[in-house]
mmCIF file of C-alpha atoms in Angstrom:
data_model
loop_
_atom_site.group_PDB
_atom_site.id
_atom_site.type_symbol
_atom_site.label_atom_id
_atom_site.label_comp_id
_atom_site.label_asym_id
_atom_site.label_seq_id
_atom_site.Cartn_x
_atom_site.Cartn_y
_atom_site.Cartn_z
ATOM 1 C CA UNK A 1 -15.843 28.102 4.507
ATOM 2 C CA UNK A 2 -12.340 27.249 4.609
ATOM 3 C CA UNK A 3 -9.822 28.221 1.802
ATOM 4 C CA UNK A 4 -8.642 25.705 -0.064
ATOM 5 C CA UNK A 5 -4.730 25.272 -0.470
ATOM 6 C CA UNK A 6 -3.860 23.945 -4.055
ATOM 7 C CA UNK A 7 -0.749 22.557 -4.361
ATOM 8 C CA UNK A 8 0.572 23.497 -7.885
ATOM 9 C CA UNK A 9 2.883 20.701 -9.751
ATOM 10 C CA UNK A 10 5.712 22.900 -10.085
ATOM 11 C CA UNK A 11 6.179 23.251 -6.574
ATOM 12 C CA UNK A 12 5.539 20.019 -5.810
ATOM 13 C CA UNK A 13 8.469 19.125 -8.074
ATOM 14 C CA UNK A 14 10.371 21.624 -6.330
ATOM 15 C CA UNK A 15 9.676 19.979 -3.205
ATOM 16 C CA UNK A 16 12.498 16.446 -4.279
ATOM 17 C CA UNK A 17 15.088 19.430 -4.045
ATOM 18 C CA UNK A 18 15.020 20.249 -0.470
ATOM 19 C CA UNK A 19 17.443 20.419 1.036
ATOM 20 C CA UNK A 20 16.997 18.190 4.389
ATOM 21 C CA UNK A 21 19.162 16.482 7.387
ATOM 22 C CA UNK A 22 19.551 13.271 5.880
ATOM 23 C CA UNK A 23 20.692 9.771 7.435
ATOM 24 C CA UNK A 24 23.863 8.451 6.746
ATOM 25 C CA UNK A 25 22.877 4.802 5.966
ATOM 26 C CA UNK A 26 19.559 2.709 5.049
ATOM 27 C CA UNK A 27 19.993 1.510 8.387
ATOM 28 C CA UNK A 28 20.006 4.592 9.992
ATOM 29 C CA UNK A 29 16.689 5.625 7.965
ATOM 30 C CA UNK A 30 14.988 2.631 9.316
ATOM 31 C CA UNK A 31 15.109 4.432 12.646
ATOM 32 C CA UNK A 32 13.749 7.561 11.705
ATOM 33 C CA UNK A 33 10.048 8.742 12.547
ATOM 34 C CA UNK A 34 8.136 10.498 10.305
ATOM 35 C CA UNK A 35 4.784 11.873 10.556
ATOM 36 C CA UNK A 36 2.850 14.348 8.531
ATOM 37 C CA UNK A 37 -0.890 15.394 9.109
ATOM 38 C CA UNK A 38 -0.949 17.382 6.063
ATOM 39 C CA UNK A 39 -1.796 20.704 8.279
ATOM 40 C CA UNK A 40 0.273 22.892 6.004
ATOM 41 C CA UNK A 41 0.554 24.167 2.524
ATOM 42 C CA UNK A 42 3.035 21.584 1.346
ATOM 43 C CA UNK A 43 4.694 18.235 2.687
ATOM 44 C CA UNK A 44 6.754 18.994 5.691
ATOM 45 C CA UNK A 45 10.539 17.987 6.021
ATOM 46 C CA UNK A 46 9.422 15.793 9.260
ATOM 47 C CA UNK A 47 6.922 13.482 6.822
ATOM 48 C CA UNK A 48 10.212 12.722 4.495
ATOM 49 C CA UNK A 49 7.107 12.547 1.630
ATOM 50 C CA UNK A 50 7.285 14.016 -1.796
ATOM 51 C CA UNK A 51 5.223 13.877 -4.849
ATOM 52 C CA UNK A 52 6.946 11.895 -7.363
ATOM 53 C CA UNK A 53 6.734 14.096 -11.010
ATOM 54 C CA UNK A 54 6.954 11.495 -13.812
ATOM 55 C CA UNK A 55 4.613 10.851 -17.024
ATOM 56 C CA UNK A 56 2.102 8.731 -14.937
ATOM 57 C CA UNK A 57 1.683 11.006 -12.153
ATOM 58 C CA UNK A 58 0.676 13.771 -14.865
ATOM 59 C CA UNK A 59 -2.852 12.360 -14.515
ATOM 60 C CA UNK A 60 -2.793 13.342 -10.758
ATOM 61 C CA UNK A 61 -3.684 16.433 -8.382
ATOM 62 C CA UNK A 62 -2.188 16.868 -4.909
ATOM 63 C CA UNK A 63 -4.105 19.135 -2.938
ATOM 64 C CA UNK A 64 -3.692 20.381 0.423
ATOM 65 C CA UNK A 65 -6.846 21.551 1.736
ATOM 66 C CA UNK A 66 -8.972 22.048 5.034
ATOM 67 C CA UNK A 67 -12.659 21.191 4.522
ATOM 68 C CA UNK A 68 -12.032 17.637 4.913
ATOM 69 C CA UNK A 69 -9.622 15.986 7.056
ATOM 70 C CA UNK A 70 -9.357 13.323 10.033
ATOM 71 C CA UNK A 71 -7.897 14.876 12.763
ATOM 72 C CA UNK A 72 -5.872 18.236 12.887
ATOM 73 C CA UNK A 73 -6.044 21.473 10.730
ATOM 74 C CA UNK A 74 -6.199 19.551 6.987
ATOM 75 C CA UNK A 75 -5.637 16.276 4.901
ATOM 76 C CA UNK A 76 -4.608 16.071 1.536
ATOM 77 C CA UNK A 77 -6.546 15.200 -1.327
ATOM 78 C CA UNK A 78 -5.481 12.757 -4.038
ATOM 79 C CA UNK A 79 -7.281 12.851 -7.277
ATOM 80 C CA UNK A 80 -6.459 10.932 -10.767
ATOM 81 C CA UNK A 81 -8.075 11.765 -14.140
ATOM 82 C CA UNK A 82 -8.253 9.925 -17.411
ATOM 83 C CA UNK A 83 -5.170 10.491 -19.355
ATOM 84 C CA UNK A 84 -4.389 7.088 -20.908
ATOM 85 C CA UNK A 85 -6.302 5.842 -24.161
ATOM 86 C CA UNK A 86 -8.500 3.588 -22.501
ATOM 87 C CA UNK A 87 -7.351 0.520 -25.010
ATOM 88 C CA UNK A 88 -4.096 0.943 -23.817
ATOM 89 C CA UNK A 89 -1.552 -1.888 -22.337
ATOM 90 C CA UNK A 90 0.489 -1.073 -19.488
ATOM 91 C CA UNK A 91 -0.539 2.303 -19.052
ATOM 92 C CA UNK A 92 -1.406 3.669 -15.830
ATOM 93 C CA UNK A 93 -2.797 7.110 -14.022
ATOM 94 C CA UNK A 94 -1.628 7.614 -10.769
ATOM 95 C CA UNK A 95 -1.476 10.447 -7.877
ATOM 96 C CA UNK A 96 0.840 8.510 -5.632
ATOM 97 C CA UNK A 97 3.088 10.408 -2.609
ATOM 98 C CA UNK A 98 6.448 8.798 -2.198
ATOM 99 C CA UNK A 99 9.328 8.672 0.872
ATOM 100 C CA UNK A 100 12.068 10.350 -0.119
ATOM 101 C CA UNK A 101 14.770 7.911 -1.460
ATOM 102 C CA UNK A 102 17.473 8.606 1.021
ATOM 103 C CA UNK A 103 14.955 7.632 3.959
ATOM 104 C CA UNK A 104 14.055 4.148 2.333
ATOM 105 C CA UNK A 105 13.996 1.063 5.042
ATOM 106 C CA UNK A 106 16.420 -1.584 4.311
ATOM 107 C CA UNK A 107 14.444 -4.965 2.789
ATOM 108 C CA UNK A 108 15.501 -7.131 5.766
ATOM 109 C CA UNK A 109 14.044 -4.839 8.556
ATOM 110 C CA UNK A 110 10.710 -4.354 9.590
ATOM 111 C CA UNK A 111 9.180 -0.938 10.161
ATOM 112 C CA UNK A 112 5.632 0.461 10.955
ATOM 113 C CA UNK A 113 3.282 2.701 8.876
ATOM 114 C CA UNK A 114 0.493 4.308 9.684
ATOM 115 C CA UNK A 115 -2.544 6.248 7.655
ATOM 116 C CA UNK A 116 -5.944 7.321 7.344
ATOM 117 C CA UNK A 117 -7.630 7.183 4.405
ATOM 118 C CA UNK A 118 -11.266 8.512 2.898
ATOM 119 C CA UNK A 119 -13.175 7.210 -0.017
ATOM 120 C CA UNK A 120 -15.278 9.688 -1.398
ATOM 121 C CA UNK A 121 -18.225 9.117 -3.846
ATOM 122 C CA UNK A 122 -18.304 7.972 -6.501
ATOM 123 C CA UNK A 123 -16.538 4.841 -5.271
ATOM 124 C CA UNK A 124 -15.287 2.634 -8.119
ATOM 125 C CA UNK A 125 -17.426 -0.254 -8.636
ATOM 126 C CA UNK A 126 -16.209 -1.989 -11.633
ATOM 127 C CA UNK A 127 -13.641 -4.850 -11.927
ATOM 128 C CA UNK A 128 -10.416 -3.296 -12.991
ATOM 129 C CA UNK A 129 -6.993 -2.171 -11.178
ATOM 130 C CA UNK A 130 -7.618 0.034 -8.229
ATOM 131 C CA UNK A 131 -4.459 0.491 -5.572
ATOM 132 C CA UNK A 132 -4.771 3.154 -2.243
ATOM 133 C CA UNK A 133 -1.365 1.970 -0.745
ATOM 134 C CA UNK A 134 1.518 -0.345 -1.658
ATOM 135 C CA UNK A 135 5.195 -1.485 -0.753
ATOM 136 C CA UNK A 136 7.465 -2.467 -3.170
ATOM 137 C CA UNK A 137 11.388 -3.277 -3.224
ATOM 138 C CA UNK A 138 13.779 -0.940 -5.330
ATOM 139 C CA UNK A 139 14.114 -2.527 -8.560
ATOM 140 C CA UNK A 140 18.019 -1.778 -10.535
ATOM 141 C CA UNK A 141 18.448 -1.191 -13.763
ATOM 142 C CA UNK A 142 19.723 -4.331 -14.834
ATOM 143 C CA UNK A 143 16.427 -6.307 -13.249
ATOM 144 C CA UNK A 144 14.476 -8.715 -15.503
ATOM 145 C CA UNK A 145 10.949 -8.463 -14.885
ATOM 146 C CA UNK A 146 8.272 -6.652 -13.956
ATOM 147 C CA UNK A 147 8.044 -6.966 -9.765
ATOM 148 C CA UNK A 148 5.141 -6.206 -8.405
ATOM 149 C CA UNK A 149 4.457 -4.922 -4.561
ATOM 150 C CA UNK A 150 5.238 -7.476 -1.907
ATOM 151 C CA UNK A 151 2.186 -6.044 -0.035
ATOM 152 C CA UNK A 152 -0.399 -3.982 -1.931
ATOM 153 C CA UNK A 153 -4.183 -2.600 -0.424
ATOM 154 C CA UNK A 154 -6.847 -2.894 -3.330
ATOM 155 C CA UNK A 155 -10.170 -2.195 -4.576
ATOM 156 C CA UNK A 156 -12.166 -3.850 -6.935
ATOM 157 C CA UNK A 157 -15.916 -4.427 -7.436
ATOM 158 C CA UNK A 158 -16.071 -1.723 -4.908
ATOM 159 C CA UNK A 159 -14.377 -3.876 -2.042
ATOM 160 C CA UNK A 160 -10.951 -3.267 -0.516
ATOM 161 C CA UNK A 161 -8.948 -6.273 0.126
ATOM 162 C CA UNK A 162 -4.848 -7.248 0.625
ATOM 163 C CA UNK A 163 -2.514 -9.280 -1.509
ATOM 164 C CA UNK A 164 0.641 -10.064 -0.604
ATOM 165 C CA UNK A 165 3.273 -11.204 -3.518
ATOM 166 C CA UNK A 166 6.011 -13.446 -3.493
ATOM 167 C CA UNK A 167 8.115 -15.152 -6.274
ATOM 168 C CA UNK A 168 6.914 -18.239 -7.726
ATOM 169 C CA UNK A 169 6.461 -21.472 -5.906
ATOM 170 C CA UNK A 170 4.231 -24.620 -7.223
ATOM 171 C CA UNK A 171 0.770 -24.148 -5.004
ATOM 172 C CA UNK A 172 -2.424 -26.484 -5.408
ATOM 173 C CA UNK A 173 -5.756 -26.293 -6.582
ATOM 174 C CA UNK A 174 -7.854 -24.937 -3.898
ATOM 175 C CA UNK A 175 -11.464 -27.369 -2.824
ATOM 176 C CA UNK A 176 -14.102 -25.731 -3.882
ATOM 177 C CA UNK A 177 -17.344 -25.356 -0.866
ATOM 178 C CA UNK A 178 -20.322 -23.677 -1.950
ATOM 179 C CA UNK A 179 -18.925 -22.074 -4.687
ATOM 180 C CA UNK A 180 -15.854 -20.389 -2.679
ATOM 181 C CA UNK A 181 -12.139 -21.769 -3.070
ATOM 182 C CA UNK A 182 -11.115 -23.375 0.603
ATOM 183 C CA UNK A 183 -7.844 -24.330 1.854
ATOM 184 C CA UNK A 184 -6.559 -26.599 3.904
ATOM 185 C CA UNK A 185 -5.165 -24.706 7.977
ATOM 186 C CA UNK A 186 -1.911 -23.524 7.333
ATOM 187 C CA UNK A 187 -2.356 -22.507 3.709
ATOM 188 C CA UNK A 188 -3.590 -19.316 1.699
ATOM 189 C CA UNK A 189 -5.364 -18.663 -1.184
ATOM 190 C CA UNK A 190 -3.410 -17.417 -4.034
ATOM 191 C CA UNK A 191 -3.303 -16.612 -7.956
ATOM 192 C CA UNK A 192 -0.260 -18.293 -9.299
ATOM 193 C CA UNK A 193 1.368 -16.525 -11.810
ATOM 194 C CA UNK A 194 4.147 -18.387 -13.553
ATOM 195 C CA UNK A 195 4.575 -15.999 -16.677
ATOM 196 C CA UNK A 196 5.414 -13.347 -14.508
ATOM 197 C CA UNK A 197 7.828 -15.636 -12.017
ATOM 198 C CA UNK A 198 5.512 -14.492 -9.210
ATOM 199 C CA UNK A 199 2.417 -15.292 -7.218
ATOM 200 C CA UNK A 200 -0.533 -13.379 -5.269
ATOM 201 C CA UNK A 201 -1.680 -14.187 -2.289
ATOM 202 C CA UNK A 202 -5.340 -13.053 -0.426
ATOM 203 C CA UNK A 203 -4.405 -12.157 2.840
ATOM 204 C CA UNK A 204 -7.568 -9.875 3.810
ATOM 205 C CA UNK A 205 -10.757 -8.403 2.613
ATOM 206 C CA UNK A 206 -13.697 -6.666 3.751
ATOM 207 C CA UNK A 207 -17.185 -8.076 4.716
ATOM 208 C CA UNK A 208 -18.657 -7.389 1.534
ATOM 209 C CA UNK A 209 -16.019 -10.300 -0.103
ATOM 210 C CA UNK A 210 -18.255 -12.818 -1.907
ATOM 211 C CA UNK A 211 -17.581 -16.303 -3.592
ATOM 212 C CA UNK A 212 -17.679 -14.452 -6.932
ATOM 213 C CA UNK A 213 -14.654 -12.114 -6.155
ATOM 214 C CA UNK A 214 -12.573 -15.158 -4.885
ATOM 215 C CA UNK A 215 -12.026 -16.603 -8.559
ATOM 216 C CA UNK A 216 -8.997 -14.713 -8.851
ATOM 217 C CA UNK A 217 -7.696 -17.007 -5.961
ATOM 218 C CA UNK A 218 -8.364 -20.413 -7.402
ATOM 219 C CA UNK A 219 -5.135 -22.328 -5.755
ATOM 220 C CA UNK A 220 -3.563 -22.638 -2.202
ATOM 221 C CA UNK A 221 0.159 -21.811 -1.052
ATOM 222 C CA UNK A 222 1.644 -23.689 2.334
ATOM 223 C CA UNK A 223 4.127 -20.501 1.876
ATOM 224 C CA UNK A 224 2.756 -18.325 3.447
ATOM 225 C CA UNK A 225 0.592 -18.731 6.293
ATOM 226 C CA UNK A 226 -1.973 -16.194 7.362
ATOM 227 C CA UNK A 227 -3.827 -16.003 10.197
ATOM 228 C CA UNK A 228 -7.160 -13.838 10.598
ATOM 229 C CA UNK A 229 -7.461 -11.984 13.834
ATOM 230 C CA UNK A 230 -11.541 -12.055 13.389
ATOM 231 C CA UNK A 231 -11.915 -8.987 11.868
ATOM 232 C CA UNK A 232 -12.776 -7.992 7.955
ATOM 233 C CA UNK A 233 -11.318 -5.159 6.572
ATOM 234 C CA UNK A 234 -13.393 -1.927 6.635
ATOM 235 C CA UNK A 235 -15.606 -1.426 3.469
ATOM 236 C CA UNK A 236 -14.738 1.671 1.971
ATOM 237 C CA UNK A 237 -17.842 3.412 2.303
ATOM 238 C CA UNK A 238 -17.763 3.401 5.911
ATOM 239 C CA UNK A 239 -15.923 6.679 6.391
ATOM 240 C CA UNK A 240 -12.103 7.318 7.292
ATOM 241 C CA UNK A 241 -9.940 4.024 7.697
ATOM 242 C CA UNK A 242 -7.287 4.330 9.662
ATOM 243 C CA UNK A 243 -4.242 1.981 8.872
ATOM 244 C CA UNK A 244 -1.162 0.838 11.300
ATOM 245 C CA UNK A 245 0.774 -1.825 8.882
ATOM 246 C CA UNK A 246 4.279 -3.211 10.008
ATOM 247 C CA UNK A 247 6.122 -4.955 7.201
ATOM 248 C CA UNK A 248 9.462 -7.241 7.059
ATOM 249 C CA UNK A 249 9.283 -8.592 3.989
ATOM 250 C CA UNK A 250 11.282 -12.172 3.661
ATOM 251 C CA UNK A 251 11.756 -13.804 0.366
ATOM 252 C CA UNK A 252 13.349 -16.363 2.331
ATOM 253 C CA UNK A 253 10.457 -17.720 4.366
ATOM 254 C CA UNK A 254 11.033 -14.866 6.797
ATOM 255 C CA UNK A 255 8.920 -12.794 6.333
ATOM 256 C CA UNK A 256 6.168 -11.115 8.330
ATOM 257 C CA UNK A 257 3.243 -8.467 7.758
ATOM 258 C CA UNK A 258 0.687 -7.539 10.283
ATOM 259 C CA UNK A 259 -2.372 -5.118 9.489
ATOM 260 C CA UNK A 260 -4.457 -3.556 11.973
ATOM 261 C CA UNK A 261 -7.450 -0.829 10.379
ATOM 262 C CA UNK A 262 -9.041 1.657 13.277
ATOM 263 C CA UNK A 263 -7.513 -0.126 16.121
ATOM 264 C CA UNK A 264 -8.774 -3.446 15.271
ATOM 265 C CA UNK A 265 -6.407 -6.379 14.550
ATOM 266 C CA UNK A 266 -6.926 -8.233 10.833
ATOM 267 C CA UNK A 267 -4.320 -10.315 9.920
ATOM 268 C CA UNK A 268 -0.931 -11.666 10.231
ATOM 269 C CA UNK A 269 0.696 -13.426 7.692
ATOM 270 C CA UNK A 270 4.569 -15.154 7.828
ATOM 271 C CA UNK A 271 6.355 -16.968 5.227
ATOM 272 C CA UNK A 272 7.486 -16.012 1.747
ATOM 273 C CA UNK A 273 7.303 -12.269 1.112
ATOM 274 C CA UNK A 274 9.070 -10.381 -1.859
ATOM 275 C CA UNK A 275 11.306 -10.892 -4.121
ATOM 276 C CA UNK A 276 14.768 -11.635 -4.052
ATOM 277 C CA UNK A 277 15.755 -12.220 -8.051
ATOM 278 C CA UNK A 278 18.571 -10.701 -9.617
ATOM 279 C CA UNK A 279 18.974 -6.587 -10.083
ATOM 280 C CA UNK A 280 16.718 -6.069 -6.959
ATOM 281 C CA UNK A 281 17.715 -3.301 -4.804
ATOM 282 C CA UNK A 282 18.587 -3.275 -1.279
ATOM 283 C CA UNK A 283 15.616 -1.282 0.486
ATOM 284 C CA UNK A 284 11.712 -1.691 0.563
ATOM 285 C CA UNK A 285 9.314 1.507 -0.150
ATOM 286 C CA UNK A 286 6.201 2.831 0.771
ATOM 287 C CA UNK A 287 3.884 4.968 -1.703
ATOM 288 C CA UNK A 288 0.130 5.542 -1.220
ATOM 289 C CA UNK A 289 -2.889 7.407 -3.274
ATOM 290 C CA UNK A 290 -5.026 6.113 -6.001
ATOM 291 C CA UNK A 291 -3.456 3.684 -8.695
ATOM 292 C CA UNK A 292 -5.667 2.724 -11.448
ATOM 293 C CA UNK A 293 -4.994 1.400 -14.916
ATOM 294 C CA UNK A 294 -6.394 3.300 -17.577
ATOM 295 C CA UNK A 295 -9.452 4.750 -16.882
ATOM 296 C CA UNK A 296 -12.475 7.184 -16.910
ATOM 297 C CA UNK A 297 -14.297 9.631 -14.385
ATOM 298 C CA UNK A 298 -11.665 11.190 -11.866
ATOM 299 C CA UNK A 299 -11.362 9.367 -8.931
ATOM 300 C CA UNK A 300 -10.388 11.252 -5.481
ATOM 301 C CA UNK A 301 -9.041 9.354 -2.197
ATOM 302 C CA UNK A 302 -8.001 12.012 0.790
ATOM 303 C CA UNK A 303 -5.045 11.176 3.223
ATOM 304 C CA UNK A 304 -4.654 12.117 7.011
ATOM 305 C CA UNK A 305 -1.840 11.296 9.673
ATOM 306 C CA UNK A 306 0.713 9.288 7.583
ATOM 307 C CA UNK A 307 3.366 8.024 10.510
ATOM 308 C CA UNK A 308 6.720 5.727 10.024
ATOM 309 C CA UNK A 309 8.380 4.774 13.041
ATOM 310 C CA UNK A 310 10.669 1.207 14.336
ATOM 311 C CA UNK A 311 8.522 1.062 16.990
ATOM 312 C CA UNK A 312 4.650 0.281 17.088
ATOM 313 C CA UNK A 313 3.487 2.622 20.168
ATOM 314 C CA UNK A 314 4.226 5.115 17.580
ATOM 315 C CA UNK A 315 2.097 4.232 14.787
ATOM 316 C CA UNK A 316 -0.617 1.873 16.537
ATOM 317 C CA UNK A 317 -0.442 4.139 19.312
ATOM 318 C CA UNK A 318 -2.352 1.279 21.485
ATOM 319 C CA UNK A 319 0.171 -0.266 24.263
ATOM 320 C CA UNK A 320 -1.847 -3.743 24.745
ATOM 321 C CA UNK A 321 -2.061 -4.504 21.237
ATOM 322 C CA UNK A 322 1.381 -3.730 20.798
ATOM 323 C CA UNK A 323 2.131 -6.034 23.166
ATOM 324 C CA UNK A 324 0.218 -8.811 21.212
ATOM 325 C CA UNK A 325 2.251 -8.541 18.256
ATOM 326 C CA UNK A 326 5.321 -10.621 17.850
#
């Protein structure tokens, strides 16, 4: 059998300190490529990936092992334990692998990610806070609020779905048809949340979706349109998913997101992306591995062929449907 390769915390810390060619600019990260398959004994400098060491991520394990992978000679396994009291506001366990700060995509430009992902048993079934992979935009020290991503991939009830968030905007109530919200061509279904100056939107889900799960969507938003490529997301029992996401997030009305999940084409959705309120940063960025708030039994997600790139041969690495995406 295979050795396994732990990855102790120390080193992983160790790993921010590296000393690596660096771009001079945001704008010169945006053109960089990076790709790990996770074939070694720790992140190499190529990925640009590093596991962040804070008081959340103390509930996490990064291991880089070779029994299970995708493709290649390993993938790395992501597992989070209980660690919070389970009554607890706010807290959160996470085992989340972050780009490195100085190669962070300016918010304005859009980029390409790519990555395979494995849910392993036992799959979360329960209705709670479950996140695999999300982008988020820097937030300063002198922000009010608490932002959350602009795109985010999810899990609850045991089904993966998308959300993309946006600030605030009035929305309507959504017509109800056999017990699942509808809304009109040209809008989206979304979970307005004035307290928190932001709102949700449901941009995709996988087949298992039922009327039950849409409650959390009860309204519509004309800002942001979304349009399904006739495909559901995979379920996430159905083996490795493989992910090629391009994001330009536009507060503005400008904004654009496509998702495509082993070579098939979900969803793309334009309009209001992000957040542009006061104390934001300047750059969007990318983490992935389980997110949960607090909670019990450990739960273990494995990672395979992460990819960044400006240009979407090298992440989707399928010509035509490049070609279909504008």
């Amino acid at each position: 059998m295979p050795a396994m390769l732990p990855f102790a915390r120390t080193a992983l810390a160790a790993l921010v300190l590296m000393t690596a060619p660096m771009p001079a600019s945001a704008e010169d990260a945006a053109q960089r490529k990076l790709y790990d398959g996770f074939n070694a004994a720790d992140f190499v400098e190529t990925g640009g990936l590093y596991y962040r060491d804070n008081a959340e991520q103390q509930a996490g394990t990064a291991t880089f092992q070779s029994e299970v992978k995708r493709e290649g000679a390993g993938a790395l396994k992501l597992s989070v334990r209980p660690l919070c009291d389970a009554e607890s506001e706010g807290c959160s366990e996470r085992a989340e692998i972050w780009e490195k700060t100085a190669l962070r995509v300016p918010y304005d430009e859009g980029v390409w990610f790519g990555f395979s992902v494995l849910f392993v048993d036992p799959i979360p079934q329960d209705d709670h806070r479950y996140l695999i992979a999300q982008w988020k935009r820097e937030i300063g020290s002198d922000a009010e609020g608490d932002f959350s991503p602009f795109l985010a991939l999810r899990l609850d009830n045991g089904k993966l779905f998308a959300t993309i968030e946006s600030n605030y905007q009035d929305g309507t109530s959504a017509e109800m048809k056999d017990g699942v919200a509808a809304c009109p061509t040209g809008s989206t279904p979304v979970w307005l949340r004035p307290e928190t100056k932001q709102m949700r939107s449901l941009v995709a889900h996988d087949a298992n979706w039922t009327a039950e799960d849409a409650k959390i969507f009860p309204s519509c938003t004309d800002k942001l349109v979304v349009t399904g490529r006739g495909n559901p997301l995979p379920a996430p029992a159905s083996g490795w998913i493989d992910f090629a996401i391009y994001t330009r997030p536009g507060p503005d009305g400008t904004g654009h997101i496509e998702i495509f999940a082993n070579g098939l084409w979900i969803m793309t959705a334009k309009g209001y992306i992000g957040h542009n309120d006061r104390g934001l940063g300047e750059n969007q960025y990318f983490k992935f591995g389980p997110y949960r708030a607090a909670g019990q039994g450990e739960w273990t997600l494995y990672y395979d062929d992460f990819r960044r790139s400006p240009d979407c041969i090298d992440v989707l690495r399928d010509e035509k449907a490049c070609a279909l995406v504008r």
